[in-house]
Each structure stands twice: as structure tokens, then as C-alpha cells.
Amino acid sequence: QVQLQESGPGLVKPSQTLSLTCAISGDSVSSNNAAWNWIRQSPSRGLEWLGRTYYRSKWYSDYAVSLESRIIINADTSMNQFSLQLNSVTPEDTAIYYCARVGHFGLFYFDYWGQGTLVTVSS
Amino acid sequence: DIQMTQSPPSLSASVGDRVVITCRASQYTDIYLNWYQQKPGKAPELLIYATTRLQSGVPPRFSGGGSDTHFTLTISSLQPQDSATYYCQQSYSSPLTFGPGTKVEVK
């Protein structure tokens, strides 16, 4: 059974960097079939896919165009986890952040989700 | 980006009723349409993927249909535990996008 667990600060000041980690159990971040995603949810934006990382002989990451200039998603194979870094945050980035797995790379549905972590951007 | 819309935004129905939720995509999405159920305070859970395929463990009263840009989620006999918000999501092209949700209340 795959389990995902987000962790990180619940409060970030405007203009600073939001950093979250997603710990994986029951699968490998280096899996050749999966992709590892960050999704957020807020009342104003609904569910918003932020980006993903995956391994296919080498590491790839791709991001929502609207965030490309300030987002990085990385994998840490030694800890079997992946991370989200979002720079220059504003109150608009306040949301529940989820990590999620795409288990079937061709169909791109999210079959496992973390429980979510609320991040508030406020001074 | 492919924009997703859902109708109705909310509905109220009785136990045993047949409920249909509609999802429309702004562009062709082939079969790459997925449905999730979200209960308050919880993460979304996958119900249906690739338009019609039932995720393991999901009751068979849930079914999906449609094609191209018009898709449906049907609950054949609504149960009290089906009270939740339902989201469609296209996985045809990046960025992956979600609909705004349909809130289902069970009377």
C-alpha cells in the first residue's frame, strides 16, 4: 500500500520560500512507472496542479507555466521523498498542499494522495 | 490550458436516487478524464480513470461515461456516504487541470 506524507512549515512570510517534503512508503521515488506531483487547493483557485518529477533513466521535472519562474520540484532518492520549493510567495499561495502519485504514466491519474498540509502566507 | 467545467455546482438528492454529474472540457481530451471524490477535511480519492474504468475498491454504483469533450459521472443509487464534492480532471495535456467541483448532498 502506497502512503504519502507531507511535512513542512504551516506559516510562511510573504516574499519568502515555501518548502515542503513528501515522504513515500510502499513505492520508490525512482520508479520507472510513476510520477510524483504537487497539487494545491484553495477556495479561490480550486484544485491546481503545480508540477511533477519522475525518473526515466534520468530525472525530469515539469511545472505549471504560471509558476515556472519560482517553483522547483526535486527528488531525494536516499530518503525516498520529493520536495516542493516555491519562491517569492504571496498571500495568494495560501492553500492546502497535497503530494500525489501518478501510478500509470500514460493515463496520468492521481491514485494516491497525501493527507494535505495547510500553508498560510502571512506576515 | 484545457479548462474544465462541471454542472450542476451542487445538488441535493435522496437515498436511492440516480445522480448524474456532467464535466465538459474546453478542448478534446480523448479518454483522458478522471473523477475524484472529496469529503470535508480529506484529500481527494480516485473513483474513475480513463473515462470509464473503476478504481479498485470503488463501489460499482459509480460509473463514468462520455467522450471527446463531454463526460459524465453517474451514481446509480445514491447512498448516505456519497455526500461529498466530486471533481473531474483531464490528463490529456499538461498542465493537468481540474473542474470546479460538484457538491452532492444526500437528503
Coordinates of C-alpha atoms in Angstrom, one line a residue:
Chain A
Q1 CA 0.0 0.0 0.0
V2 CA 1.4 3.3 -1.1
Q3 CA 1.4 6.1 1.5
L4 CA 2.4 9.7 1.1
Q5 CA 3.1 12.2 3.9
E6 CA 3.6 15.9 3.5
S7 CA 5.7 17.9 6.0
G8 CA 6.9 21.5 6.3
P9 CA 6.1 24.8 7.9
G10 CA 2.5 25.8 8.2
L11 CA 3.3 29.5 8.1
V12 CA 5.5 31.4 5.6
K13 CA 6.1 35.1 5.4
P14 CA 5.4 37.0 2.1
S15 CA 8.4 37.1 -0.3
Q16 CA 10.0 34.1 1.4
T17 CA 10.3 30.5 0.2
L18 CA 7.7 27.8 0.9
S19 CA 9.4 24.4 1.3
L20 CA 7.6 21.1 1.7
T21 CA 8.6 17.5 1.6
C22 CA 6.6 14.4 0.7
A23 CA 7.8 11.1 2.2
I24 CA 6.9 8.0 0.2
S25 CA 6.3 4.5 1.6
G26 CA 5.3 1.5 -0.4
D27 CA 6.9 2.7 -3.7
S28 CA 10.1 4.2 -4.8
V29 CA 10.6 7.8 -5.9
S30 CA 12.9 6.3 -8.6
S31 CA 10.1 4.1 -10.0
N32 CA 10.1 3.9 -13.8
N33 CA 6.3 3.8 -13.9
A34 CA 5.3 6.6 -11.5
A35 CA 5.4 10.4 -11.4
W36 CA 5.4 12.4 -8.2
N37 CA 3.2 15.5 -8.1
W38 CA 2.3 18.6 -6.0
I39 CA -1.2 19.9 -6.1
R40 CA -2.8 22.6 -4.1
Q41 CA -6.3 23.6 -3.2
S42 CA -7.7 26.9 -2.1
P43 CA -11.2 28.4 -2.2
S44 CA -10.2 30.9 -4.9
R45 CA -8.3 28.6 -7.2
G46 CA -9.8 25.2 -6.5
L47 CA -7.6 22.2 -7.2
E48 CA -4.4 23.3 -9.0
W49 CA -1.7 21.0 -10.3
L50 CA 1.7 22.6 -9.6
G51 CA 4.2 20.2 -11.2
R52 CA 5.8 16.8 -11.1
T53 CA 9.1 14.9 -11.1
Y54 CA 9.8 11.5 -12.4
Y55 CA 12.7 9.2 -13.3
R56 CA 13.2 7.6 -16.7
S57 CA 16.9 6.8 -16.8
K58 CA 17.4 10.4 -15.7
W59 CA 15.3 12.9 -13.7
Y60 CA 12.7 15.1 -15.3
S61 CA 10.6 17.8 -13.8
D62 CA 7.9 19.9 -15.3
Y63 CA 5.7 22.7 -13.9
A64 CA 2.6 24.7 -14.4
V65 CA 3.5 27.5 -16.7
S66 CA 2.1 30.1 -14.3
L67 CA 4.6 29.0 -11.6
E68 CA 7.6 28.1 -13.8
S69 CA 9.7 31.1 -12.7
R70 CA 9.5 30.3 -9.0
I71 CA 9.0 26.6 -8.5
I72 CA 11.3 23.7 -8.1
I73 CA 10.4 20.0 -7.5
N74 CA 13.2 17.7 -6.6
A75 CA 13.6 14.0 -5.6
D76 CA 15.8 12.7 -2.8
T77 CA 16.5 9.1 -3.5
S78 CA 18.4 8.5 -0.3
M79 CA 15.3 9.4 1.8
N80 CA 12.7 8.2 -0.8
Q81 CA 11.0 11.5 -0.9
F82 CA 10.4 14.5 -3.1
S83 CA 10.1 18.2 -2.3
L84 CA 8.5 21.4 -3.4
Q85 CA 10.1 24.8 -3.3
L86 CA 8.1 27.8 -4.1
N87 CA 9.9 31.1 -4.1
S88 CA 8.6 34.7 -3.5
V89 CA 5.3 33.6 -2.0
T90 CA 2.3 36.0 -1.6
P91 CA -0.9 35.5 0.3
E92 CA -2.3 34.1 -3.0
D93 CA -0.2 31.0 -2.3
T94 CA -2.1 30.2 0.9
A95 CA -3.6 26.8 0.3
I96 CA -3.7 23.1 1.3
Y97 CA -0.8 21.5 -0.4
Y98 CA -1.0 17.8 -1.4
C99 CA 1.5 15.5 -2.8
A100 CA 0.2 12.8 -5.1
R101 CA 1.4 9.9 -7.2
V102 CA 0.6 9.2 -10.8
G103 CA 1.0 5.4 -10.9
H104 CA 0.2 4.9 -14.6
F105 CA 2.4 7.2 -16.6
G106 CA 0.3 7.0 -19.7
L107 CA -3.0 7.9 -18.2
F108 CA -1.9 10.5 -15.6
Y109 CA -4.5 9.9 -12.9
F110 CA -3.6 10.6 -9.3
D111 CA -4.1 7.3 -7.5
Y112 CA -2.5 8.1 -4.1
W113 CA -2.6 11.3 -2.2
G114 CA -1.1 12.6 1.0
Q115 CA -3.4 13.9 3.6
G116 CA -2.5 17.5 2.7
T117 CA -0.9 20.3 4.7
L118 CA -2.2 23.8 5.1
V119 CA 0.3 26.5 4.3
T120 CA -0.6 30.1 5.2
V121 CA 1.3 33.0 3.8
S122 CA 1.1 35.9 6.2
S123 CA 3.4 38.3 8.0
Chain B
D1 CA -4.6 25.2 -20.9
I2 CA -7.7 22.9 -21.1
Q3 CA -10.5 24.5 -19.0
M4 CA -12.9 22.1 -17.2
T5 CA -16.4 23.0 -16.2
Q6 CA -18.9 20.9 -14.2
S7 CA -22.6 21.0 -13.8
P8 CA -24.5 21.4 -11.6
P9 CA -22.3 23.2 -9.0
S10 CA -24.4 21.4 -6.3
L11 CA -27.3 19.1 -6.0
S12 CA -29.4 17.5 -3.3
A13 CA -30.9 14.1 -3.8
S14 CA -32.4 11.3 -1.8
V15 CA -31.1 7.9 -0.9
G16 CA -31.6 5.6 -3.8
D17 CA -31.8 8.3 -6.4
R18 CA -29.8 8.2 -9.6
V19 CA -27.4 11.1 -9.8
V20 CA -25.6 12.4 -12.9
I21 CA -22.8 14.9 -12.9
T22 CA -21.5 16.5 -16.1
C23 CA -18.0 17.6 -16.9
R24 CA -17.0 19.5 -20.1
A25 CA -13.6 20.2 -21.4
S26 CA -12.7 23.3 -23.5
Q27 CA -10.8 21.1 -25.9
Y28 CA -10.7 17.4 -27.0
T29 CA -9.4 15.2 -24.2
D30 CA -10.0 11.7 -25.8
I31 CA -10.4 9.2 -22.9
Y32 CA -8.1 11.1 -20.5
L33 CA -10.7 12.1 -18.0
N34 CA -10.7 11.1 -14.3
W35 CA -13.1 11.6 -11.4
Y36 CA -12.4 12.1 -7.7
Q37 CA -14.5 12.2 -4.5
Q38 CA -13.5 14.6 -1.7
K39 CA -15.0 14.6 1.7
P40 CA -14.5 17.6 4.1
G41 CA -11.0 17.7 5.6
K42 CA -9.8 14.8 3.4
A43 CA -7.7 14.5 0.3
P44 CA -9.5 13.7 -3.0
E45 CA -9.8 10.0 -3.7
L46 CA -9.8 8.5 -7.2
L47 CA -13.1 7.0 -8.3
I48 CA -12.9 6.6 -12.1
Y49 CA -10.0 6.9 -14.5
A50 CA -9.7 6.9 -18.3
T51 CA -13.4 7.9 -18.5
T52 CA -14.9 4.5 -17.6
R53 CA -12.5 2.5 -15.5
L54 CA -13.5 2.0 -11.9
Q55 CA -10.6 2.3 -9.5
S56 CA -10.1 -0.8 -7.3
G57 CA -12.3 -0.8 -4.2
V58 CA -14.8 1.8 -5.5
P59 CA -18.4 0.6 -5.3
P60 CA -20.0 -0.4 -8.7
R61 CA -22.8 2.1 -8.2
F62 CA -20.3 4.7 -9.6
S63 CA -19.7 4.7 -13.3
G64 CA -18.2 7.1 -15.9
G65 CA -19.0 7.8 -19.5
G66 CA -18.6 10.2 -22.3
S67 CA -16.0 11.1 -24.9
D68 CA -14.2 14.0 -26.7
T69 CA -15.2 16.9 -24.5
H70 CA -18.4 15.8 -22.7
F71 CA -18.2 13.4 -19.7
T72 CA -20.5 12.1 -17.0
L73 CA -20.2 10.6 -13.6
T74 CA -23.2 8.5 -12.6
I75 CA -24.2 7.3 -9.1
S76 CA -26.8 4.7 -9.8
S77 CA -28.3 4.5 -6.3
L78 CA -27.2 7.3 -4.0
Q79 CA -26.0 6.3 -0.5
P80 CA -25.6 8.5 2.6
Q81 CA -21.8 8.0 2.4
D82 CA -21.8 9.6 -1.1
S83 CA -22.2 13.0 0.4
A84 CA -19.1 14.8 -0.9
T85 CA -17.7 17.0 -3.6
Y86 CA -16.8 15.4 -6.9
Y87 CA -14.1 16.7 -9.3
C88 CA -13.3 15.8 -12.8
Q89 CA -9.7 16.1 -14.1
Q90 CA -8.2 16.0 -17.6
S91 CA -5.0 14.2 -18.1
Y92 CA -4.8 14.7 -21.9
S93 CA -2.3 17.5 -21.8
S94 CA -0.1 19.5 -19.4
P95 CA -1.0 21.3 -17.3
L96 CA -3.3 18.8 -15.8
T97 CA -6.5 20.6 -14.8
F98 CA -9.5 20.0 -12.6
G99 CA -13.1 21.1 -12.7
P100 CA -14.5 23.4 -10.0
G101 CA -16.4 20.5 -8.3
T102 CA -20.0 19.4 -7.8
K103 CA -21.2 19.2 -4.2
V104 CA -23.6 16.4 -3.6
E105 CA -25.9 16.4 -0.5
V106 CA -27.8 13.4 0.5
K107 CA -31.2 14.3 1.9

